[in-house]
XYZ file of C-alpha atoms in Angstrom:
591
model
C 136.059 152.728 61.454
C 133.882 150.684 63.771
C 131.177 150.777 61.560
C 133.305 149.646 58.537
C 133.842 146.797 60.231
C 130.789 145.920 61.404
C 129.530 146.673 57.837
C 132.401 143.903 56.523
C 131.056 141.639 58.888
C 127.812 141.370 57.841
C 129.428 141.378 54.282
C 131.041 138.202 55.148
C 128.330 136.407 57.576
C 125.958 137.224 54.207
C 128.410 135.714 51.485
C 128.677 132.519 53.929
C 125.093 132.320 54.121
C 124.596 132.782 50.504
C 127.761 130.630 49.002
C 126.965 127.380 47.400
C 128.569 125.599 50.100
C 128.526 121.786 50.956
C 125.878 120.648 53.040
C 126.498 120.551 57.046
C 126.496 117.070 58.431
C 123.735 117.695 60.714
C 121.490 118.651 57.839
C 122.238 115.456 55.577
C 120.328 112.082 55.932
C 121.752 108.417 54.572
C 120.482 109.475 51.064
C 123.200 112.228 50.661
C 125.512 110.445 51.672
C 125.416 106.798 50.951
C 126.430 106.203 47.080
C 124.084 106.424 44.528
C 125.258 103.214 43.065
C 123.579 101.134 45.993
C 121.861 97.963 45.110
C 119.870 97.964 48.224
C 119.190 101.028 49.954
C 117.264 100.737 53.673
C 116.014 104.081 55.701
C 114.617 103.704 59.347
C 113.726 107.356 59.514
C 112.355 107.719 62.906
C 114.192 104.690 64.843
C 112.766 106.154 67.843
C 109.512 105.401 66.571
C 109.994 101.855 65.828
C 111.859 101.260 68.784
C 108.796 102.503 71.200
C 105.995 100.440 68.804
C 107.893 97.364 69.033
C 108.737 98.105 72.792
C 105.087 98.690 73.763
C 103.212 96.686 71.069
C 100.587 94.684 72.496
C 101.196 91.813 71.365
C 104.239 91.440 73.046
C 102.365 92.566 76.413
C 100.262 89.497 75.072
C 102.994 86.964 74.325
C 104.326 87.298 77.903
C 101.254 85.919 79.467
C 101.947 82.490 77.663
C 102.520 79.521 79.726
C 105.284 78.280 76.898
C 106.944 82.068 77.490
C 107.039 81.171 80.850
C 108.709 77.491 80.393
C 110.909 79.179 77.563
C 112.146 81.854 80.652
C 112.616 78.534 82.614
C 115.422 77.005 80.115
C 117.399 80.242 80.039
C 119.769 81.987 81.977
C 117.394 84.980 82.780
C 119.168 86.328 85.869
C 122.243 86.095 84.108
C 120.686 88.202 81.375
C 119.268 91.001 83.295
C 122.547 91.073 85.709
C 124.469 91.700 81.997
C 121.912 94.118 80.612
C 121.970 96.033 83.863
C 125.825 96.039 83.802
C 125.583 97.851 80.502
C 123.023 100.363 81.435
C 124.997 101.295 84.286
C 128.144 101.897 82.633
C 125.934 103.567 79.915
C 124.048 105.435 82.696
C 120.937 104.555 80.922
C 117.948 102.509 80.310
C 118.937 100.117 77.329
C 116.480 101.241 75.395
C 116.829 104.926 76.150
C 120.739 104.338 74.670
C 119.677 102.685 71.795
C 117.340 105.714 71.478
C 120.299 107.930 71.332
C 122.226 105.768 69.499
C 120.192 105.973 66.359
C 117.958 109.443 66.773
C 118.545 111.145 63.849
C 118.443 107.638 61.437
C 119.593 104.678 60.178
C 120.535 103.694 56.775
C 121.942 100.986 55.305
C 123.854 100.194 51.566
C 123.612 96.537 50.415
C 125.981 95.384 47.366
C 126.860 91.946 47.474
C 129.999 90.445 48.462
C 132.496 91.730 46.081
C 131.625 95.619 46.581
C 130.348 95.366 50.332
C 127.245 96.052 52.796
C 128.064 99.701 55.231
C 125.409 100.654 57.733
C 124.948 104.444 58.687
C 123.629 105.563 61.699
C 123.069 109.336 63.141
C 123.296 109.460 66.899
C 121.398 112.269 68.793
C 125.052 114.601 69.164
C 128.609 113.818 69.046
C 128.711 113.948 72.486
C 126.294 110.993 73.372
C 127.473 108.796 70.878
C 131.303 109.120 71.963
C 129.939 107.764 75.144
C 128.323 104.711 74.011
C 131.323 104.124 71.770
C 133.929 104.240 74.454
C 131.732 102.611 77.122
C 131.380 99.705 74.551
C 134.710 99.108 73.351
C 135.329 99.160 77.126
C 133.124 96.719 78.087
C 134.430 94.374 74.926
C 138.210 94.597 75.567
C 137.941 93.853 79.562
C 135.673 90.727 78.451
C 138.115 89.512 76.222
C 141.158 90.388 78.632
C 139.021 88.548 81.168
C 138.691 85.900 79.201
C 142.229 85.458 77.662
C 141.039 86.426 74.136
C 143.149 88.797 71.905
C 142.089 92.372 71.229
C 138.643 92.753 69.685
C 139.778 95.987 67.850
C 142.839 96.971 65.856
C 142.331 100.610 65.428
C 144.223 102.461 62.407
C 143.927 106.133 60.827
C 142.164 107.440 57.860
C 142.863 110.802 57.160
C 143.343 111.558 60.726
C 139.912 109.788 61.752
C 140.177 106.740 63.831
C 139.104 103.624 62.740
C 138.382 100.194 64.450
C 139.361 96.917 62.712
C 137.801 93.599 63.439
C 137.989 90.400 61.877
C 135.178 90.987 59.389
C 135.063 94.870 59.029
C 134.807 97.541 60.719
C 133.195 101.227 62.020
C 134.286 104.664 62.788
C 132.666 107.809 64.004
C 132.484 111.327 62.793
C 130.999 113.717 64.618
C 126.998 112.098 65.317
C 128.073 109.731 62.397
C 128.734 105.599 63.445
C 129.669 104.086 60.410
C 129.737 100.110 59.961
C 131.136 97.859 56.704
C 132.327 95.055 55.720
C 134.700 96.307 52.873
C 137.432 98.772 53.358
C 137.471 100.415 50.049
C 133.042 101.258 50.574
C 133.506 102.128 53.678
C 136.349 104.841 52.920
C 134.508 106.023 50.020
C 131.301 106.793 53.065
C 134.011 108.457 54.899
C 135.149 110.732 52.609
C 131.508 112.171 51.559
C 131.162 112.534 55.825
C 134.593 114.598 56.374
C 134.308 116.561 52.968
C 130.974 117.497 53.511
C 129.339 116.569 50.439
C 125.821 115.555 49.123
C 126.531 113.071 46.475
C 124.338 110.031 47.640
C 121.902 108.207 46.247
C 119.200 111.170 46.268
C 120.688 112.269 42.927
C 119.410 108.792 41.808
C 116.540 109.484 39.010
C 114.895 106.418 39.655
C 115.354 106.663 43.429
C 114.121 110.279 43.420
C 110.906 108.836 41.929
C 110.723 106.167 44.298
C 111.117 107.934 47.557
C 108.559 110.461 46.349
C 105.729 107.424 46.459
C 106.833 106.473 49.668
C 104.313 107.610 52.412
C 105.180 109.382 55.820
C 103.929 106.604 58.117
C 106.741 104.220 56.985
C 108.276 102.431 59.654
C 111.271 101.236 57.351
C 111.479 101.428 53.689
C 113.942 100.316 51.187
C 115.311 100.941 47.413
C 115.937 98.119 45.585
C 118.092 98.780 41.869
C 116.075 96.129 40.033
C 118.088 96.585 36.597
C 121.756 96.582 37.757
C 120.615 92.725 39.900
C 118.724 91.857 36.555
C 122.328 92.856 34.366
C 124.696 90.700 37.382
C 123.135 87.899 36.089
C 121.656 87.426 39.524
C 118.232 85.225 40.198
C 117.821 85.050 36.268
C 115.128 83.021 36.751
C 113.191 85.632 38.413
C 113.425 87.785 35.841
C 112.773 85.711 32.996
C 109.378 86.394 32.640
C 108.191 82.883 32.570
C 106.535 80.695 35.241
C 107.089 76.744 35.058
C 103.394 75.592 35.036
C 99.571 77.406 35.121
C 99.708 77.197 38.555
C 102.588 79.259 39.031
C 101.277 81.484 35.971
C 98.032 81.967 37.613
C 99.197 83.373 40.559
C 101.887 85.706 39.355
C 102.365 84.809 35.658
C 101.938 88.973 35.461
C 104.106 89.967 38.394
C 106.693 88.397 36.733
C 106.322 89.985 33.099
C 107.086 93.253 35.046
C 110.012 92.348 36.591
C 111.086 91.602 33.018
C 111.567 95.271 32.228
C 111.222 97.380 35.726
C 114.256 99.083 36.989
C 113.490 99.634 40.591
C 111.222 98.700 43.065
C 109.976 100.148 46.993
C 109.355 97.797 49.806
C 107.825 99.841 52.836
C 107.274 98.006 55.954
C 104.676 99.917 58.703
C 104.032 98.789 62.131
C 101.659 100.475 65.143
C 99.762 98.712 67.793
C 97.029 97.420 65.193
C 98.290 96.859 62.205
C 101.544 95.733 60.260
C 102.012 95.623 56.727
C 104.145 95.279 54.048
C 104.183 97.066 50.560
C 106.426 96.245 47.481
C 106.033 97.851 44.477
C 107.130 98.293 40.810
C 106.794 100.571 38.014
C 104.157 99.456 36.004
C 103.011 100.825 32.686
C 100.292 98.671 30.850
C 101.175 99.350 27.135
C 104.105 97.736 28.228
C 102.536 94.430 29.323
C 102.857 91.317 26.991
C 100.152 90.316 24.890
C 100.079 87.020 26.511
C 99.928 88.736 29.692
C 96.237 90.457 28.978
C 94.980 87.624 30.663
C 96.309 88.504 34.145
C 95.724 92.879 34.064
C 92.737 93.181 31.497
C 92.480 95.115 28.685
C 94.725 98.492 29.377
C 95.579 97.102 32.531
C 92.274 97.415 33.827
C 90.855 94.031 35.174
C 89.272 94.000 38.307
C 88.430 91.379 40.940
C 84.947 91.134 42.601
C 84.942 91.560 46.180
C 85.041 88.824 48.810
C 80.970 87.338 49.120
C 79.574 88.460 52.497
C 78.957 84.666 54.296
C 79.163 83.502 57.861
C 82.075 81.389 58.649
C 83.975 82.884 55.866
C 87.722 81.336 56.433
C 89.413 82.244 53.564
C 88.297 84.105 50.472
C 90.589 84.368 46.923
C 89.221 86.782 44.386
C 91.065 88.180 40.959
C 90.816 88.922 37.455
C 92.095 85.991 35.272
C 90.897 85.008 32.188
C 91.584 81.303 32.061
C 90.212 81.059 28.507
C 93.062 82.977 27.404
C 96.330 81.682 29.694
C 95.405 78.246 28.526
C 94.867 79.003 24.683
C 97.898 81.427 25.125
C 100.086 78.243 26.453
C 102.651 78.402 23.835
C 103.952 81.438 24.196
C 103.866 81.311 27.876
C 105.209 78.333 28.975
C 108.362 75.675 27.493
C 108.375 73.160 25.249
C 108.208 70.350 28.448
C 105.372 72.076 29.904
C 103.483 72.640 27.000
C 103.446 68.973 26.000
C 102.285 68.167 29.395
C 99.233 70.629 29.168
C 98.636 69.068 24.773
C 98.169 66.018 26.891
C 96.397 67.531 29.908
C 93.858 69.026 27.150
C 92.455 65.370 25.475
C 92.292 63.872 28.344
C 89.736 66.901 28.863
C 88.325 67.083 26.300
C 87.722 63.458 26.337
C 85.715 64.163 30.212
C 84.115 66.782 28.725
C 82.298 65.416 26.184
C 84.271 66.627 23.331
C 84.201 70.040 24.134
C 87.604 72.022 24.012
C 88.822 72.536 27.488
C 89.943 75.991 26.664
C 88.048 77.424 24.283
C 84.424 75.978 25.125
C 85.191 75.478 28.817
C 86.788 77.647 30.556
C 85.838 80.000 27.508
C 82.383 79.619 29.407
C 83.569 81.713 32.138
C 83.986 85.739 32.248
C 87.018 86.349 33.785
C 86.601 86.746 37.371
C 86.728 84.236 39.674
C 86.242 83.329 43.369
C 87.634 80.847 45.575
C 86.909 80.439 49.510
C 86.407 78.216 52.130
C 84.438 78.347 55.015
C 84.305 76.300 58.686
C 81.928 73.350 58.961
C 79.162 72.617 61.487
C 78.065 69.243 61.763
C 74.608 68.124 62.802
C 74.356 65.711 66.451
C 72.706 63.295 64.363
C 76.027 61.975 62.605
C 77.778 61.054 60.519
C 80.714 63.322 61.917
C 84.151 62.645 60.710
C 86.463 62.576 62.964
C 88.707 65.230 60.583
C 86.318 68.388 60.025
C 87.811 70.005 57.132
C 86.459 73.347 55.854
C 84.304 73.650 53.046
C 85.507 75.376 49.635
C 84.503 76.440 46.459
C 85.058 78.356 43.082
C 82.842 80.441 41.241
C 82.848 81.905 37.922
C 80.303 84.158 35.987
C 78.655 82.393 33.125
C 78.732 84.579 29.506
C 75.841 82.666 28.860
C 73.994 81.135 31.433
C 71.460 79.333 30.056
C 73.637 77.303 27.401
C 76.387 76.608 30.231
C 73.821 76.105 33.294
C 72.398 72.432 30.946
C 76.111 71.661 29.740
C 77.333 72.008 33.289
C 74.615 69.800 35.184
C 75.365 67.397 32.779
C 79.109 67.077 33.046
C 78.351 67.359 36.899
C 76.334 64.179 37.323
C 78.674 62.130 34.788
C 81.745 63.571 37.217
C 79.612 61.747 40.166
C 79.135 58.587 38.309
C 82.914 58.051 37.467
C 83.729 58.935 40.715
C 81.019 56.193 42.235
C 82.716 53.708 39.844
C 85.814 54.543 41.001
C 84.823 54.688 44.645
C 83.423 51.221 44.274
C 86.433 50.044 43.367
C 88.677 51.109 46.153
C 85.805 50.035 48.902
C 84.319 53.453 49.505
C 81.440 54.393 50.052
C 78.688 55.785 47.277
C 77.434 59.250 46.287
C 73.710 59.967 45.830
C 72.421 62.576 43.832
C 70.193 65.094 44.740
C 68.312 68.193 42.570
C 67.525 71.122 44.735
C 65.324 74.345 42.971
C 64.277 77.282 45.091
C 62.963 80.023 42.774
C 66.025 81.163 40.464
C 68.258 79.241 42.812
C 69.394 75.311 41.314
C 71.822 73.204 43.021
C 72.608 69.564 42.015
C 74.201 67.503 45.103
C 75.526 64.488 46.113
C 76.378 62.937 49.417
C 77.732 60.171 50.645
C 75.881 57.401 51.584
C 77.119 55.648 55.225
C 77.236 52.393 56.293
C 75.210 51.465 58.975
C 76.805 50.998 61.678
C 78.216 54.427 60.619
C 75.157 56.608 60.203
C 75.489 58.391 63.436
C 79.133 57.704 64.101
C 80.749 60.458 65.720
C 84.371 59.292 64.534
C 82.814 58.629 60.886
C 85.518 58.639 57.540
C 87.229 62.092 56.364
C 84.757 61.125 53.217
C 81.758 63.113 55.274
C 83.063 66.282 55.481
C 82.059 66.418 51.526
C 78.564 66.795 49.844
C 80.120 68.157 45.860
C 77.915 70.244 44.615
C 77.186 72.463 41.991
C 74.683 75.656 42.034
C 73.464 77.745 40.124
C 71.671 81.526 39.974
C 71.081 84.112 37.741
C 74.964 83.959 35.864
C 76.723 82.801 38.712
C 78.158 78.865 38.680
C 79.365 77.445 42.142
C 81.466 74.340 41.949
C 82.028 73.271 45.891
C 82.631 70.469 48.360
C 79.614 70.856 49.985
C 76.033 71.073 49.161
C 75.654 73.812 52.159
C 78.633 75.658 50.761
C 77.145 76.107 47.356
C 73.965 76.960 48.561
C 75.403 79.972 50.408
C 77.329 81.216 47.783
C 75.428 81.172 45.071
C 72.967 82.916 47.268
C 75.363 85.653 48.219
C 74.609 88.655 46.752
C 76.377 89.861 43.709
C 79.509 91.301 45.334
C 80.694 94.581 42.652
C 84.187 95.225 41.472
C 87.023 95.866 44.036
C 89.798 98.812 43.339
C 92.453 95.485 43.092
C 93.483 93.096 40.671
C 93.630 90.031 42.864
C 92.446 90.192 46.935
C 93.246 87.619 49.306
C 91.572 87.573 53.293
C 92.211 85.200 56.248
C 89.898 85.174 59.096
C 91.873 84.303 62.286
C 89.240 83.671 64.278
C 87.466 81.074 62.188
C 90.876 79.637 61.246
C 90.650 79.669 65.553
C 87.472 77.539 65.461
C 88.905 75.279 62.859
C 91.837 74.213 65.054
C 89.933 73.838 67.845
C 87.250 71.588 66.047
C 90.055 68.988 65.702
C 91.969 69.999 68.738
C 92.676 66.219 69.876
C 93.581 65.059 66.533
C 96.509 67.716 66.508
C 97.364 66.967 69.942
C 98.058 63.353 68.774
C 99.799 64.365 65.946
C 101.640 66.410 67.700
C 102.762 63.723 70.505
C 103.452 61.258 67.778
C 105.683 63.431 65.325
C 107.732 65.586 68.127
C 107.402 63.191 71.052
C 105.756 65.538 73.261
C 103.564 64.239 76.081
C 99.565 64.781 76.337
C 100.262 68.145 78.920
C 103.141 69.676 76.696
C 101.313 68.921 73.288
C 98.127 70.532 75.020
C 99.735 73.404 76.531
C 101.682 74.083 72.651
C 98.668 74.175 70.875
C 96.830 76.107 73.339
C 99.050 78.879 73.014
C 98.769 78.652 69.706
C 95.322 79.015 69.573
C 95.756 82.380 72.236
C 97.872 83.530 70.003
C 95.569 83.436 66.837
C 92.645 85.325 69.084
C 95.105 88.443 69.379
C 94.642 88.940 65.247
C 91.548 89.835 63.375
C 92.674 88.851 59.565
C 95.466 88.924 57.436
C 95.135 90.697 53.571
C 96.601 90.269 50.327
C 96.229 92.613 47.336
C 97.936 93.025 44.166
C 96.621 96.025 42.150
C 97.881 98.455 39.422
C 97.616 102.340 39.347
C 99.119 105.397 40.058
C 101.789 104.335 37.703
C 102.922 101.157 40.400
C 102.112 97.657 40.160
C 101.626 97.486 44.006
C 101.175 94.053 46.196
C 100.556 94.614 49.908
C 100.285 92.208 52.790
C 98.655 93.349 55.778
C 98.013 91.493 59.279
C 95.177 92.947 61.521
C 94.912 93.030 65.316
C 91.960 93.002 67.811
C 91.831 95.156 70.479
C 94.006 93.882 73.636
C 91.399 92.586 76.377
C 91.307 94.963 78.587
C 93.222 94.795 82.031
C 91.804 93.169 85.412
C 90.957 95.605 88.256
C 93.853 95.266 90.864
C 92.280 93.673 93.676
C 92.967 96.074 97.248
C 93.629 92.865 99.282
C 96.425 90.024 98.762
């Protein structure tokens, strides 16, 4: 008999293992159980993660040590603030952050859908247990401060189906078992509640499109989030956006391609990642390339497969721009990519080129010069003791193409150069400034045609000279590559530069912080003035403003852009670089 019944038992304990039941709630996450209908869907997987980076970065460690922290600390209520915190912790009987630890453990999750359906926020606390406390120790804490202060009850608190929920003015929360659940709407919120006490799966995961999303998302994600591109796109929402048209070149230059995919993509990923060197910031769409516009060849490349050169290797290097555009193209492509007010602006834009040009068609015999990579940077300045020095030290920047034929375009170039000097010396003289000279420069396959200002003399070794000296335009020439820059220095350096080859990227943006550093401090007084003129700060609070500013830019190494296509994702990512913290002082062993 005894053994029949342990026999049934095992019968039993195997059919429950075995059944197709519903998911526990300890082994679901925010995707089974927030709706699959989300607009916006947000996962913090490890909170506990993110809480100890942002706790112990660095640069907070860093931003501390500021003398405006420390008059900041001075204008608020800091004792009052710690006396409050530590009131909390020791009704919590814990650390703040060790609660909000607890607190949010096992996730967070959040379900954004606009006003009319509702926002709800899910978060999984370590155990039932520990999150009861913090609930009751909080709505504790908020009904004596309103009692103490005469205010009415914070909380109405009401049943659904024999779960208690707490009412406030604009929503609400409840929480089931390690579940807190926070909304804004009644009728989302009840529907999160249900999938919690029934114990279903019937989130978002089942999502197609977010299945393939969260697949490409990568395990170092600090936060990442679902966006349902083609239910915004069919609200009627941001049509603009998704219209597929930019309102000038400028605009179509820059993401003139970006935008043709948003035309038809029906989801997109934005992951955010954060340690103690790096953050960054990832969004990206599906991207197929047959499925690119015609007009839009200009900005991927044939099959999608246009590449930028990589950033020249030159001292000083501030900030670098390089991509894959074919100019020819955009601007012969005009009608179909712009309106009719835009495109009568550029028919008028183009005789007035031609006319400069010498006849030649801006697009086609122009720009049609030009293979379709380009480069633009700009570098810091050093100016010799001998003068003149302008008072404003402005970097130095250029562009530079590849020529398809460089010995046709190198003559037609120098020519339209030196005619570009002599209008602007006519127009110069007219307006009381001062002349440019030219200059022809050759140095084995290396040509550059300058100019320079010429000074005044009782500027010529002025240390305060005209902003007009921090330029030298230039053009220079070697081998197929054409430099157009501000300085003669500038294109010297880059044409030199050896030939950089073809990135992995589309388009690849870089900012050096600590030549942007050297920039700012070049014209430290000049911003110190402005800075006492346009807020009304004095000299010492001016000074001490954008000193910390400048502290603050030696923390970072660089900051990146890049916009690429593979993999099946049209991905643009945006990182920022640290430098290593400096390290710690030796305590000294006597006060």
């Amino acid at each position: 008999m005894l053994r029949l019944q342990a026999l049934g038992s095992i019968v039993l304990l195997l059919g429950l293992a075995w059944s197709p039941a519903r998911a526990t709630a300890d082994d679901r996450t925010g995707r089974d159980i927030l709706p699959a209908t989300s607009v916006v869907f947000v996962e913090i997987a490890k909170p506990a993660e993110v809480i100890r980076t942002l706790t112990t970065h660095p640069l907070l460690a860093e931003i501390t040590k500021l003398d405006s922290y420390d008059k900041a600390m001075e204008k608020t209520d800091l004792l009052g603030l710690r006396l409050g915190v530590g009131f909390v912790e020791f009704q919590l009987g814990m650390a703040w952050k060790d609660a909000l630890t607890a607190l949010t453990e096992g996730g967070i999750w959040a379900s954004l859908n606009g006003p009319e359906i509702g926002d709800v926020v899910l978060v999984k606390a370590r155990d039932e247990k520990t999150l009861n406390r913090i609930r009751d120790t909080l709505l504790k804490l908020a009904r004596d401060d309103a009692k103490n202060k005469g205010k009415s009850e914070p909380f109405e608190e009401d049943a659904y189906r024999e779960k208690t929920v707490y009412k406030t003015k604009g929503g609400g929360f409840a929480t089931i078992g390690p579940w807190l659940v926070l909304g804004n709407k009644p009728e989302l919120g009840k529907s999160v509640l249900d999938v919690l006490i029934d114990g279903t799966s019937e989130g978002i995961a089942k999502n197609e499109s977010f299945a393939v999303a969260q697949a490409k998302v990568p395990p170092t994600a600090s936060v990442w989030a679902f966006t349902n591109i083609a239910t915004i796109r069919g609200a009627g929402v941001a049509p603009k956006l998704y219209s597929g048209r930019a309102d000038d070149p400028g605009g179509e230059m820059l993401v003139g391609g970006i935008l043709d995919v948003l035309k038809t993509a029906n989801f997109s990923t934005t992951v955010l990642t954060v340690d103690a060197k790096t953050m960054s910031i990832e969004i990206a769409l599906p991207f197929e390339a047959d499925k690119v516009s015609e007009s839009r060849e200009f900005f991927f490349g044939p099959g999608g497969n246009g590449r930028a050169p990589a950033l020249p290797q030159i001292d000083g290097l501030l900030f670098g721009l390089s991509s894959y555009r074919d100019l020819s193209q955009m601007w012969l492509r005009a009608g179909d990519l712009f309106d009719e007010g835009m495109n009568e602006k550029l028919a008028q834009a183009d005789s007035q080129l031609t006319t400069l040009f010498s006849g030649k068609d801006f697009g086609e015999d122009i720009l049609g010069a030009f293979a379709p990579q380009l480069q633009f940077v700009a570098m810091r300045q050093t100016f010799g003791e001998a003068g003149p020095v302008p008072a404003i030290k402005l970097p130095a920047f250029a562009i530079a193409f590849e020529m398809k034929d460089p010995e046709t375009a190198r003559r037609e170039f120098k020519r339209i150069f030196q005619s570009f000097v002599g209008f602007l010396n006519v127009v110069g003289a007219m307006n009381g400034q001062p002349q440019l000279e030219l200059d022809i420069e050759r140095d084995n396959t290396l040509e550059l045609v300058s100019s320079s200002y010429l000074p005044e003399k009782d500027e010529a070794k002025s240390q305060q000279a005209r902003i007009q000296f921090n330029f030298s335009p230039s053009v220079g020439f070697q081998g197929k590559r054409f430099v157009l820059a501000s300085t003669r220095t500038m294109a010297r350096e880059l044409a030199k530069a050896a030939d950089a080859p073809a990135s992995e990227v589309n388009t690849l943006v870089e900012l050096n912080a600590s030549v942007l550093r050297e920039v700012l401090n070049d014209n430290l007084s000049h911003l110190v003035s402005q800075n006492m003129l346009k807020e009304g700060a004095t000299r010492e609070e001016a000074e001490l403003k954008l000193g910390d500013l400048l502290k603050i830019l030696s923390f970072f190494r660089d900051a990146r852009l890049q916009l690429g296509a593979g993999d099946g994702q049209l991905r643009a990512r945006f990182q920022i670089q640290m430098l290593e913290p400096p390290a710690a002082a030796p305590a000294s062993s006597s006060k």
